[in-house]
Amino acid sequence: MGSLSVVEAVTVDVLVGWLSAFRDAVHEHGAYLTELDSAIGDADHGANLIRGMDAVMAAVASPPEATGDLLKKVGMTLVTSVGGASGPLYGTFFLRMATASGDATSLDGPALLAGLEAGLEGIVARGKAEAGDKTMYDALAPALAAFSSSLDGGASLADAARAAAGAAAAGRDATEPMLALKGRASYLGERSIGHIDPGAASSALLLDSLAGALS
Amino acid sequence: MKKLINSPEAVLADALKGIDAAHPDLRVDHQHRVIYRATPKADGKVALISGGGSGHEPLHGGFVGPGMLDAACCGEVFTSPTPDQMQEATSVVDRGAGVLHIVKNYTGDVMNFEMAGEMAAADSGVRVETVVTDDDVAVQDSTWTAGRRGVGVTVLLEKIVGAAAEEGRDLDAVLDLAKRVNGQGRSMGMALTSCTVPAAGKPTFDLPEDQMEMGVGIHGEPGRRRVPLAGAAEIAEQLVDPILGDLDFTGSPSIVMLNGMGGTPLIELYLMYGEVATLLEKAGVQVARTLVGNYITSLDMAGASVTVLKADDELIRLWDAPVETAGLRWGV
């Protein structure tokens, strides 16, 4: 957490570190994610992300040079290994981030933010979720807003990522009292209230992993 | 959890081995997890693909064969298959007349088939059309939610539209028919118990002995309401009333399915059908054809669903046409 070894250029290696941390996080919290999904979904979110991130780490064992190529590989692997709604959503997130990152071998703060924002736009296009629908959007959107305002305020990449992780966790917790309006949880109507959204919870892990990789 | 499995991770792969061994008239692509007819249909005929999470057997693999589907894409338990599986199946089954994708309205299934369609359009000339089934009357407020779920009518649609494709109708006609069948079918389901997803290892929800879930889907998700357990006659009413309240079934012959969720014995399903038939007769619904059994299941969940399809002479004729699949077989 010290500021002596901060990362200011997000290279392919740093991105792989992020993915590796996310893989570890979904393994560690897989049972929790599945428990959340049992309450308002179909009890498979943890297992699906574990399968997907294990496949991702195998696919990037010898990573390409360009960040865009790496992220594209991540997106395609998630799309073809996860299934459900989280496969297309997380897959589209990384595919759009890949397009935004292009041939760059490393990303500075604004470029990383632009990639994350493109990813979130992809999730919105695919899932048509809006703020307050009780989805992963409710964790990701405030996280990217915090990331952006931290960078604008002159924060380091690591501090901006920590702010984003904090906002994602708050966004995750804020889904608890929400009425689900998208996805399988929406079929529960009022009964979806009082449960944290599993997609928001895994999204918070994704941002927490990013903060860890950039610190 | 007590299940006949080797490991939770290998359930689908191991089950596909069994399907392969049991049915020489099917061909299983174990890599892509797609079930095909061993003998493809003739050139120039529209092909039908369906798919979805596993755990609903016999849907969809059990409906592959002459008179019904050409291929079924198998996802993990309760998890949609992936676009690459659907794209592979689409290119394999196309006989030059295009391919109809039959998709149940669940967010994941719709998104994955949508991505498959985009990928297919980008790199092959196969014309793909999609019908999304959404017959579950338990889902209200459908403009504010992900919409009604696709459940029981999917079985009837795969049979009827499969027969039409076998007759040689073109893709537009097959698509029109599929939409018509979906639009005229309604379903409602209930559960007495939860189911246990192998990877989760414990029941998806706890349901006390004296309660039941009304308005369940087919993925072990809790229903819309938890209500006190009642007798079969009263449960039948709670299933049939919302169906009849949603569409006028009088004046046309109907096809009715009393479907088991996987964990309810056939004697109870027939008992329930007796109650349902009485209610339908009282409401002036003329039942022309009936299907009772486990056709679209939710692993080991105990419970049942009712599907009523408003038919006509043409749909009845297509329903009666020969079908030769593991799950439905007549007229051959």
PDB file of N, CA and C in Angstrom, chain A residues 42-77:
ATOM      1  N   ASP A  42     -29.890 -17.942  -9.395  1.00  0.00           N
ATOM      2  CA  ASP A  42     -29.929 -19.384  -9.623  1.00  0.00           C
ATOM      3  C   ASP A  42     -28.674 -20.090  -9.136  1.00  0.00           C
ATOM      4  N   ALA A  43     -27.993 -19.483  -8.155  1.00  0.00           N
ATOM      5  CA  ALA A  43     -26.958 -20.208  -7.405  1.00  0.00           C
ATOM      6  C   ALA A  43     -25.774 -20.673  -8.246  1.00  0.00           C
ATOM      7  N   ASP A  44     -25.369 -19.874  -9.217  1.00  0.00           N
ATOM      8  CA  ASP A  44     -24.212 -20.326  -9.994  1.00  0.00           C
ATOM      9  C   ASP A  44     -23.162 -19.232 -10.249  1.00  0.00           C
ATOM     10  N   HIS A  45     -23.344 -18.047  -9.690  1.00  0.00           N
ATOM     11  CA  HIS A  45     -22.460 -16.940 -10.061  1.00  0.00           C
ATOM     12  C   HIS A  45     -21.006 -17.209  -9.674  1.00  0.00           C
ATOM     13  N   GLY A  46     -20.797 -17.743  -8.476  1.00  0.00           N
ATOM     14  CA  GLY A  46     -19.432 -18.033  -8.034  1.00  0.00           C
ATOM     15  C   GLY A  46     -18.778 -19.076  -8.923  1.00  0.00           C
ATOM     16  N   ALA A  47     -19.479 -20.177  -9.140  1.00  0.00           N
ATOM     17  CA  ALA A  47     -18.924 -21.267  -9.964  1.00  0.00           C
ATOM     18  C   ALA A  47     -18.617 -20.788 -11.380  1.00  0.00           C
ATOM     19  N   ASN A  48     -19.514 -19.951 -11.935  1.00  0.00           N
ATOM     20  CA  ASN A  48     -19.312 -19.479 -13.307  1.00  0.00           C
ATOM     21  C   ASN A  48     -18.085 -18.580 -13.425  1.00  0.00           C
ATOM     22  N   LEU A  49     -17.907 -17.679 -12.458  1.00  0.00           N
ATOM     23  CA  LEU A  49     -16.754 -16.775 -12.534  1.00  0.00           C
ATOM     24  C   LEU A  49     -15.447 -17.511 -12.253  1.00  0.00           C
ATOM     25  N   ILE A  50     -15.494 -18.495 -11.376  1.00  0.00           N
ATOM     26  CA  ILE A  50     -14.289 -19.297 -11.121  1.00  0.00           C
ATOM     27  C   ILE A  50     -13.877 -20.006 -12.408  1.00  0.00           C
ATOM     28  N   ARG A  51     -14.857 -20.636 -13.080  1.00  0.00           N
ATOM     29  CA  ARG A  51     -14.560 -21.334 -14.338  1.00  0.00           C
ATOM     30  C   ARG A  51     -14.001 -20.353 -15.367  1.00  0.00           C
ATOM     31  N   GLY A  52     -14.628 -19.172 -15.449  1.00  0.00           N
ATOM     32  CA  GLY A  52     -14.210 -18.175 -16.428  1.00  0.00           C
ATOM     33  C   GLY A  52     -12.815 -17.631 -16.158  1.00  0.00           C
ATOM     34  N   MET A  53     -12.537 -17.277 -14.907  1.00  0.00           N
ATOM     35  CA  MET A  53     -11.232 -16.670 -14.612  1.00  0.00           C
ATOM     36  C   MET A  53     -10.108 -17.705 -14.645  1.00  0.00           C
ATOM     37  N   ASP A  54     -10.415 -18.966 -14.322  1.00  0.00           N
ATOM     38  CA  ASP A  54      -9.401 -20.017 -14.497  1.00  0.00           C
ATOM     39  C   ASP A  54      -9.054 -20.140 -15.987  1.00  0.00           C
ATOM     40  N   ALA A  55     -10.086 -20.076 -16.838  1.00  0.00           N
ATOM     41  CA  ALA A  55      -9.855 -20.158 -18.282  1.00  0.00           C
ATOM     42  C   ALA A  55      -9.058 -18.942 -18.763  1.00  0.00           C
ATOM     43  N   VAL A  56      -9.376 -17.771 -18.217  1.00  0.00           N
ATOM     44  CA  VAL A  56      -8.663 -16.548 -18.601  1.00  0.00           C
ATOM     45  C   VAL A  56      -7.174 -16.670 -18.258  1.00  0.00           C
ATOM     46  N   MET A  57      -6.859 -17.119 -17.051  1.00  0.00           N
ATOM     47  CA  MET A  57      -5.452 -17.181 -16.649  1.00  0.00           C
ATOM     48  C   MET A  57      -4.691 -18.200 -17.486  1.00  0.00           C
ATOM     49  N   ALA A  58      -5.389 -19.272 -17.904  1.00  0.00           N
ATOM     50  CA  ALA A  58      -4.733 -20.237 -18.795  1.00  0.00           C
ATOM     51  C   ALA A  58      -4.484 -19.600 -20.158  1.00  0.00           C
ATOM     52  N   ALA A  59      -5.452 -18.768 -20.608  1.00  0.00           N
ATOM     53  CA  ALA A  59      -5.351 -18.170 -21.948  1.00  0.00           C
ATOM     54  C   ALA A  59      -4.269 -17.091 -22.016  1.00  0.00           C
ATOM     55  N   VAL A  60      -3.964 -16.453 -20.897  1.00  0.00           N
ATOM     56  CA  VAL A  60      -2.982 -15.356 -20.925  1.00  0.00           C
ATOM     57  C   VAL A  60      -1.641 -15.793 -20.317  1.00  0.00           C
ATOM     58  N   ALA A  61      -1.419 -17.105 -20.274  1.00  0.00           N
ATOM     59  CA  ALA A  61      -0.166 -17.621 -19.700  1.00  0.00           C
ATOM     60  C   ALA A  61       1.049 -17.030 -20.406  1.00  0.00           C
ATOM     61  N   SER A  62       0.986 -16.905 -21.737  1.00  0.00           N
ATOM     62  CA  SER A  62       2.037 -16.141 -22.425  1.00  0.00           C
ATOM     63  C   SER A  62       1.359 -14.972 -23.129  1.00  0.00           C
ATOM     64  N   PRO A  63       1.282 -13.838 -22.417  1.00  0.00           N
ATOM     65  CA  PRO A  63       0.451 -12.717 -22.879  1.00  0.00           C
ATOM     66  C   PRO A  63       1.007 -12.017 -24.121  1.00  0.00           C
ATOM     67  N   PRO A  64       0.107 -11.501 -24.969  1.00  0.00           N
ATOM     68  CA  PRO A  64       0.537 -10.704 -26.126  1.00  0.00           C
ATOM     69  C   PRO A  64       1.142  -9.368 -25.664  1.00  0.00           C
ATOM     70  N   GLU A  65       1.760  -8.635 -26.602  1.00  0.00           N
ATOM     71  CA  GLU A  65       2.455  -7.390 -26.215  1.00  0.00           C
ATOM     72  C   GLU A  65       1.508  -6.215 -26.011  1.00  0.00           C
ATOM     73  N   ALA A  66       0.472  -6.125 -26.869  1.00  0.00           N
ATOM     74  CA  ALA A  66      -0.424  -4.973 -26.791  1.00  0.00           C
ATOM     75  C   ALA A  66      -1.515  -5.214 -25.750  1.00  0.00           C
ATOM     76  N   THR A  67      -1.847  -4.150 -25.010  1.00  0.00           N
ATOM     77  CA  THR A  67      -2.894  -4.259 -23.995  1.00  0.00           C
ATOM     78  C   THR A  67      -4.230  -4.647 -24.632  1.00  0.00           C
ATOM     79  N   GLY A  68      -4.501  -4.093 -25.816  1.00  0.00           N
ATOM     80  CA  GLY A  68      -5.755  -4.397 -26.496  1.00  0.00           C
ATOM     81  C   GLY A  68      -5.867  -5.876 -26.842  1.00  0.00           C
ATOM     82  N   ASP A  69      -4.755  -6.471 -27.293  1.00  0.00           N
ATOM     83  CA  ASP A  69      -4.775  -7.895 -27.637  1.00  0.00           C
ATOM     84  C   ASP A  69      -5.018  -8.756 -26.399  1.00  0.00           C
ATOM     85  N   LEU A  70      -4.369  -8.350 -25.305  1.00  0.00           N
ATOM     86  CA  LEU A  70      -4.556  -9.093 -24.054  1.00  0.00           C
ATOM     87  C   LEU A  70      -6.020  -9.039 -23.612  1.00  0.00           C
ATOM     88  N   LEU A  71      -6.570  -7.812 -23.609  1.00  0.00           N
ATOM     89  CA  LEU A  71      -7.937  -7.632 -23.120  1.00  0.00           C
ATOM     90  C   LEU A  71      -8.951  -8.320 -24.032  1.00  0.00           C
ATOM     91  N   LYS A  72      -8.651  -8.365 -25.329  1.00  0.00           N
ATOM     92  CA  LYS A  72      -9.540  -9.050 -26.270  1.00  0.00           C
ATOM     93  C   LYS A  72      -9.563 -10.551 -25.958  1.00  0.00           C
ATOM     94  N   LYS A  73      -8.373 -11.081 -25.671  1.00  0.00           N
ATOM     95  CA  LYS A  73      -8.280 -12.498 -25.327  1.00  0.00           C
ATOM     96  C   LYS A  73      -9.087 -12.789 -24.053  1.00  0.00           C
ATOM     97  N   VAL A  74      -8.997 -11.884 -23.102  1.00  0.00           N
ATOM     98  CA  VAL A  74      -9.743 -12.032 -21.844  1.00  0.00           C
ATOM     99  C   VAL A  74     -11.249 -12.041 -22.138  1.00  0.00           C
ATOM    100  N   GLY A  75     -11.688 -11.059 -22.948  1.00  0.00           N
ATOM    101  CA  GLY A  75     -13.114 -10.942 -23.261  1.00  0.00           C
ATOM    102  C   GLY A  75     -13.641 -12.165 -23.980  1.00  0.00           C
ATOM    103  N   MET A  76     -12.912 -12.618 -25.004  1.00  0.00           N
ATOM    104  CA  MET A  76     -13.373 -13.784 -25.773  1.00  0.00           C
ATOM    105  C   MET A  76     -13.398 -15.029 -24.893  1.00  0.00           C
ATOM    106  N   THR A  77     -12.385 -15.160 -24.026  1.00  0.00           N
ATOM    107  CA  THR A  77     -12.349 -16.332 -23.149  1.00  0.00           C
ATOM    108  C   THR A  77     -13.554 -16.334 -22.197  1.00  0.00           C
TER     109      THR A  77
END
